[in-house]
PDB file of C-alpha atoms in Angstrom:
ATOM      1  CA  UNK A   1      61.742 107.065 151.034  1.00 54.00           C
ATOM      2  CA  UNK A   2      64.073 106.066 149.084  1.00 55.00           C
ATOM      3  CA  UNK A   3      63.366 105.314 145.421  1.00 57.00           C
ATOM      4  CA  UNK A   4      64.569 102.208 143.383  1.00 57.00           C
ATOM      5  CA  UNK A   5      64.923 101.497 140.113  1.00 54.00           C
ATOM      6  CA  UNK A   6      63.023  98.733 138.812  1.00 57.00           C
ATOM      7  CA  UNK A   7      64.683  95.457 138.548  1.00 56.00           C
ATOM      8  CA  UNK A   8      65.030  95.322 134.959  1.00 57.00           C
ATOM      9  CA  UNK A   9      66.552  99.245 135.172  1.00 54.00           C
ATOM     10  CA  UNK A  10      68.879  98.411 138.517  1.00 55.00           C
ATOM     11  CA  UNK A  11      72.045  97.654 136.342  1.00 55.00           C
ATOM     12  CA  UNK A  12      71.584  99.978 133.282  1.00 53.00           C
ATOM     13  CA  UNK A  13      74.255 102.245 133.866  1.00 53.00           C
ATOM     14  CA  UNK A  14      76.380  99.216 134.354  1.00 57.00           C
ATOM     15  CA  UNK A  15      75.737  97.808 130.886  1.00 56.00           C
ATOM     16  CA  UNK A  16      78.083  97.994 127.801  1.00 53.00           C
ATOM     17  CA  UNK A  17      77.214  97.787 124.344  1.00 53.00           C
ATOM     18  CA  UNK A  18      78.273  94.869 122.476  1.00 55.00           C
ATOM     19  CA  UNK A  19      79.083  96.179 119.136  1.00 54.00           C
ATOM     20  CA  UNK A  20      81.280  99.228 118.809  1.00 52.00           C
ATOM     21  CA  UNK A  21      79.398 102.865 118.191  1.00 53.00           C
ATOM     22  CA  UNK A  22      79.680 103.951 114.970  1.00 51.00           C
ATOM     23  CA  UNK A  23      81.488 107.811 115.022  1.00 54.00           C
ATOM     24  CA  UNK A  24      81.249 110.248 112.705  1.00 57.00           C
ATOM     25  CA  UNK A  25      83.843 110.999 110.230  1.00 61.00           C
ATOM     26  CA  UNK A  26      86.186 113.689 110.708  1.00 63.00           C
ATOM     27  CA  UNK A  27      87.724 116.437 108.545  1.00 65.00           C
ATOM     28  CA  UNK A  28      90.993 113.993 108.401  1.00 66.00           C
ATOM     29  CA  UNK A  29      89.515 111.666 106.123  1.00 73.00           C
ATOM     30  CA  UNK A  30      89.856 114.422 103.454  1.00 79.00           C
ATOM     31  CA  UNK A  31      93.975 113.946 104.437  1.00 79.00           C
ATOM     32  CA  UNK A  32      93.154 110.267 103.014  1.00 81.00           C
ATOM     33  CA  UNK A  33      91.177 111.800  99.926  1.00 83.00           C
ATOM     34  CA  UNK A  34      94.180 113.884  99.388  1.00 84.00           C
ATOM     35  CA  UNK A  35      96.884 110.873  99.960  1.00 84.00           C
ATOM     36  CA  UNK A  36      95.328 108.836  97.055  1.00 86.00           C
ATOM     37  CA  UNK A  37      94.352 111.690  94.940  1.00 90.00           C
ATOM     38  CA  UNK A  38      98.153 112.503  95.101  1.00 86.00           C
ATOM     39  CA  UNK A  39      99.296 109.193  94.401  1.00 86.00           C
ATOM     40  CA  UNK A  40      97.641 109.167  91.189  1.00 92.00           C
ATOM     41  CA  UNK A  41      99.177 112.030  90.173  1.00 90.00           C
ATOM     42  CA  UNK A  42     102.135 111.220  91.409  1.00 86.00           C
ATOM     43  CA  UNK A  43     101.626 107.800  89.238  1.00 89.00           C
ATOM     44  CA  UNK A  44     101.251 109.572  85.770  1.00 93.00           C
ATOM     45  CA  UNK A  45     104.198 111.967  86.606  1.00 88.00           C
ATOM     46  CA  UNK A  46     106.628 108.761  87.042  1.00 86.00           C
ATOM     47  CA  UNK A  47     104.495 107.831  83.776  1.00 93.00           C
ATOM     48  CA  UNK A  48     105.584 110.857  82.277  1.00 90.00           C
ATOM     49  CA  UNK A  49     108.968 110.677  83.333  1.00 84.00           C
ATOM     50  CA  UNK A  50     109.372 107.454  82.255  1.00 86.00           C
ATOM     51  CA  UNK A  51     107.864 108.697  78.964  1.00 90.00           C
ATOM     52  CA  UNK A  52     110.083 110.826  78.416  1.00 85.00           C
ATOM     53  CA  UNK A  53     113.222 109.509  79.563  1.00 80.00           C
ATOM     54  CA  UNK A  54     111.718 106.668  76.775  1.00 85.00           C
ATOM     55  CA  UNK A  55     111.621 108.781  74.060  1.00 83.00           C
ATOM     56  CA  UNK A  56     113.591 112.016  74.091  1.00 77.00           C
ATOM     57  CA  UNK A  57     116.000 111.410  77.185  1.00 68.00           C
ATOM     58  CA  UNK A  58     118.659 114.042  75.793  1.00 68.00           C
ATOM     59  CA  UNK A  59     115.877 116.292  77.904  1.00 66.00           C
ATOM     60  CA  UNK A  60     117.867 115.432  80.820  1.00 63.00           C
ATOM     61  CA  UNK A  61     120.540 117.817  82.139  1.00 56.00           C
ATOM     62  CA  UNK A  62     123.062 114.803  82.449  1.00 61.00           C
ATOM     63  CA  UNK A  63     124.060 112.137  80.857  1.00 58.00           C
ATOM     64  CA  UNK A  64     123.698 108.512  81.776  1.00 57.00           C
ATOM     65  CA  UNK A  65     127.020 108.529  83.791  1.00 59.00           C
ATOM     66  CA  UNK A  66     125.954 111.727  85.748  1.00 59.00           C
ATOM     67  CA  UNK A  67     123.379 109.448  87.433  1.00 60.00           C
ATOM     68  CA  UNK A  68     123.663 108.014  90.605  1.00 61.00           C
ATOM     69  CA  UNK A  69     123.125 104.603  89.510  1.00 63.00           C
ATOM     70  CA  UNK A  70     124.481 104.259  86.228  1.00 68.00           C
ATOM     71  CA  UNK A  71     121.723 102.667  83.425  1.00 68.00           C
ATOM     72  CA  UNK A  72     121.396 104.281  80.344  1.00 74.00           C
ATOM     73  CA  UNK A  73     117.892 106.095  80.333  1.00 73.00           C
ATOM     74  CA  UNK A  74     116.023 103.542  78.346  1.00 80.00           C
ATOM     75  CA  UNK A  75     115.932 101.761  81.826  1.00 82.00           C
ATOM     76  CA  UNK A  76     115.167 104.143  83.708  1.00 80.00           C
ATOM     77  CA  UNK A  77     112.282 104.847  81.407  1.00 83.00           C
ATOM     78  CA  UNK A  78     110.647 101.613  81.790  1.00 90.00           C
ATOM     79  CA  UNK A  79     111.687 101.674  85.782  1.00 86.00           C
ATOM     80  CA  UNK A  80     109.874 104.985  85.753  1.00 84.00           C
ATOM     81  CA  UNK A  81     106.731 103.814  83.703  1.00 92.00           C
ATOM     82  CA  UNK A  82     106.215 100.586  85.759  1.00 93.00           C
ATOM     83  CA  UNK A  83     106.780 102.356  89.274  1.00 87.00           C
ATOM     84  CA  UNK A  84     103.675 104.876  88.009  1.00 90.00           C
ATOM     85  CA  UNK A  85     101.769 101.999  87.210  1.00 93.00           C
ATOM     86  CA  UNK A  86     102.065 100.578  90.420  1.00 89.00           C
ATOM     87  CA  UNK A  87     101.814 104.165  92.533  1.00 85.00           C
ATOM     88  CA  UNK A  88      98.651 105.069  90.658  1.00 92.00           C
ATOM     89  CA  UNK A  89      97.024 101.719  91.330  1.00 91.00           C
ATOM     90  CA  UNK A  90      97.964 102.225  94.885  1.00 87.00           C
ATOM     91  CA  UNK A  91      96.520 105.554  94.910  1.00 87.00           C
ATOM     92  CA  UNK A  92      93.206 104.350  93.803  1.00 90.00           C
ATOM     93  CA  UNK A  93      93.281 101.195  96.234  1.00 87.00           C
ATOM     94  CA  UNK A  94      93.850 103.785  99.000  1.00 85.00           C
ATOM     95  CA  UNK A  95      90.529 105.065  98.898  1.00 84.00           C
ATOM     96  CA  UNK A  96      89.201 101.688  99.523  1.00 82.00           C
ATOM     97  CA  UNK A  97      90.018 102.091 103.467  1.00 77.00           C
ATOM     98  CA  UNK A  98      92.055  99.289 104.347  1.00 79.00           C
ATOM     99  CA  UNK A  99      94.456  98.366 105.830  1.00 84.00           C
ATOM    100  CA  UNK A 100      96.335  96.772 103.060  1.00 85.00           C
ATOM    101  CA  UNK A 101      95.743  99.781 100.506  1.00 83.00           C
ATOM    102  CA  UNK A 102      97.524 101.806 103.360  1.00 86.00           C
ATOM    103  CA  UNK A 103     100.120  99.794 103.951  1.00 88.00           C
ATOM    104  CA  UNK A 104     101.048  98.998 100.042  1.00 87.00           C
ATOM    105  CA  UNK A 105     100.551 102.941  99.435  1.00 86.00           C
ATOM    106  CA  UNK A 106     103.161 104.149 102.172  1.00 90.00           C
ATOM    107  CA  UNK A 107     105.398 101.236 100.471  1.00 91.00           C
ATOM    108  CA  UNK A 108     105.202 102.297  96.862  1.00 88.00           C
ATOM    109  CA  UNK A 109     105.554 105.957  98.145  1.00 88.00           C
ATOM    110  CA  UNK A 110     109.056 104.804 100.220  1.00 92.00           C
ATOM    111  CA  UNK A 111     109.956 103.247  96.962  1.00 88.00           C
ATOM    112  CA  UNK A 112     109.177 106.305  94.900  1.00 84.00           C
ATOM    113  CA  UNK A 113     111.128 108.754  96.845  1.00 90.00           C
ATOM    114  CA  UNK A 114     114.091 106.445  96.896  1.00 89.00           C
ATOM    115  CA  UNK A 115     113.857 106.438  93.017  1.00 81.00           C
ATOM    116  CA  UNK A 116     113.235 109.905  93.020  1.00 83.00           C
ATOM    117  CA  UNK A 117     116.855 110.452  95.194  1.00 86.00           C
ATOM    118  CA  UNK A 118     118.481 108.380  92.862  1.00 80.00           C
ATOM    119  CA  UNK A 119     117.241 110.004  89.607  1.00 73.00           C
ATOM    120  CA  UNK A 120     118.059 113.387  91.274  1.00 80.00           C
ATOM    121  CA  UNK A 121     121.114 114.616  89.600  1.00 75.00           C
ATOM    122  CA  UNK A 122     119.210 114.331  86.013  1.00 72.00           C
ATOM    123  CA  UNK A 123     116.015 116.494  86.614  1.00 76.00           C
ATOM    124  CA  UNK A 124     116.802 118.176  90.145  1.00 82.00           C
ATOM    125  CA  UNK A 125     113.586 120.434  90.591  1.00 88.00           C
ATOM    126  CA  UNK A 126     111.330 117.758  89.638  1.00 83.00           C
ATOM    127  CA  UNK A 127     112.514 114.720  92.000  1.00 85.00           C
ATOM    128  CA  UNK A 128     112.674 117.302  94.653  1.00 90.00           C
ATOM    129  CA  UNK A 129     108.885 117.742  94.346  1.00 90.00           C
ATOM    130  CA  UNK A 130     108.414 114.055  93.643  1.00 87.00           C
ATOM    131  CA  UNK A 131     109.990 113.390  96.810  1.00 92.00           C
ATOM    132  CA  UNK A 132     108.047 116.184  98.823  1.00 92.00           C
ATOM    133  CA  UNK A 133     104.858 114.912  97.516  1.00 88.00           C
ATOM    134  CA  UNK A 134     105.879 110.820  98.491  1.00 89.00           C
ATOM    135  CA  UNK A 135     106.348 112.324 102.267  1.00 92.00           C
ATOM    136  CA  UNK A 136     103.127 113.821 102.270  1.00 88.00           C
ATOM    137  CA  UNK A 137     100.972 110.982 101.121  1.00 86.00           C
ATOM    138  CA  UNK A 138     103.518 108.963 103.683  1.00 89.00           C
ATOM    139  CA  UNK A 139     102.442 111.273 106.491  1.00 88.00           C
ATOM    140  CA  UNK A 140      98.315 111.160 105.582  1.00 84.00           C
ATOM    141  CA  UNK A 141      98.417 107.529 105.204  1.00 85.00           C
ATOM    142  CA  UNK A 142     100.364 106.578 108.651  1.00 85.00           C
ATOM    143  CA  UNK A 143      98.658 109.408 110.805  1.00 82.00           C
ATOM    144  CA  UNK A 144      95.264 109.631 109.181  1.00 69.00           C
ATOM    145  CA  UNK A 145      94.613 106.497 107.154  1.00 62.00           C
ATOM    146  CA  UNK A 146      92.351 104.587 109.547  1.00 62.00           C
ATOM    147  CA  UNK A 147      89.468 107.298 109.201  1.00 62.00           C
ATOM    148  CA  UNK A 148      88.534 106.940 106.073  1.00 59.00           C
ATOM    149  CA  UNK A 149      87.677 102.762 107.248  1.00 58.00           C
ATOM    150  CA  UNK A 150      85.011 104.347 109.413  1.00 54.00           C
TER     151      UNK A 150
END
């Protein structure tokens, strides 16, 4: 005698749920929190660097003629100050987990790295540290960014 399933359960093994099942958060979510926090820290660093360039330009190792882009430190100060505010705001947006925030975060970190490469002659160690942080932020947002949304 063979066992048969009742008609309502005959195709139970073929049913596919229509809505995606929520997945558990993984430990990689911490990398997105790290990226957002580092972007806020990086923005703060840019703001400090901008304020130093505005108010105490003799602090840097070379004069304006020694920079990759020959402009005075007042211009660099405003560039760093504005970039710092943008990076800080993008870092806050990363915590929303939205794709646009991740895209903006990656783009802003790329611009920050390029900005610091052009500022490398003025303060090499500081610029190198900032570039390293930018690279870590880009990696975290690209590789693990989708996990915060879940």
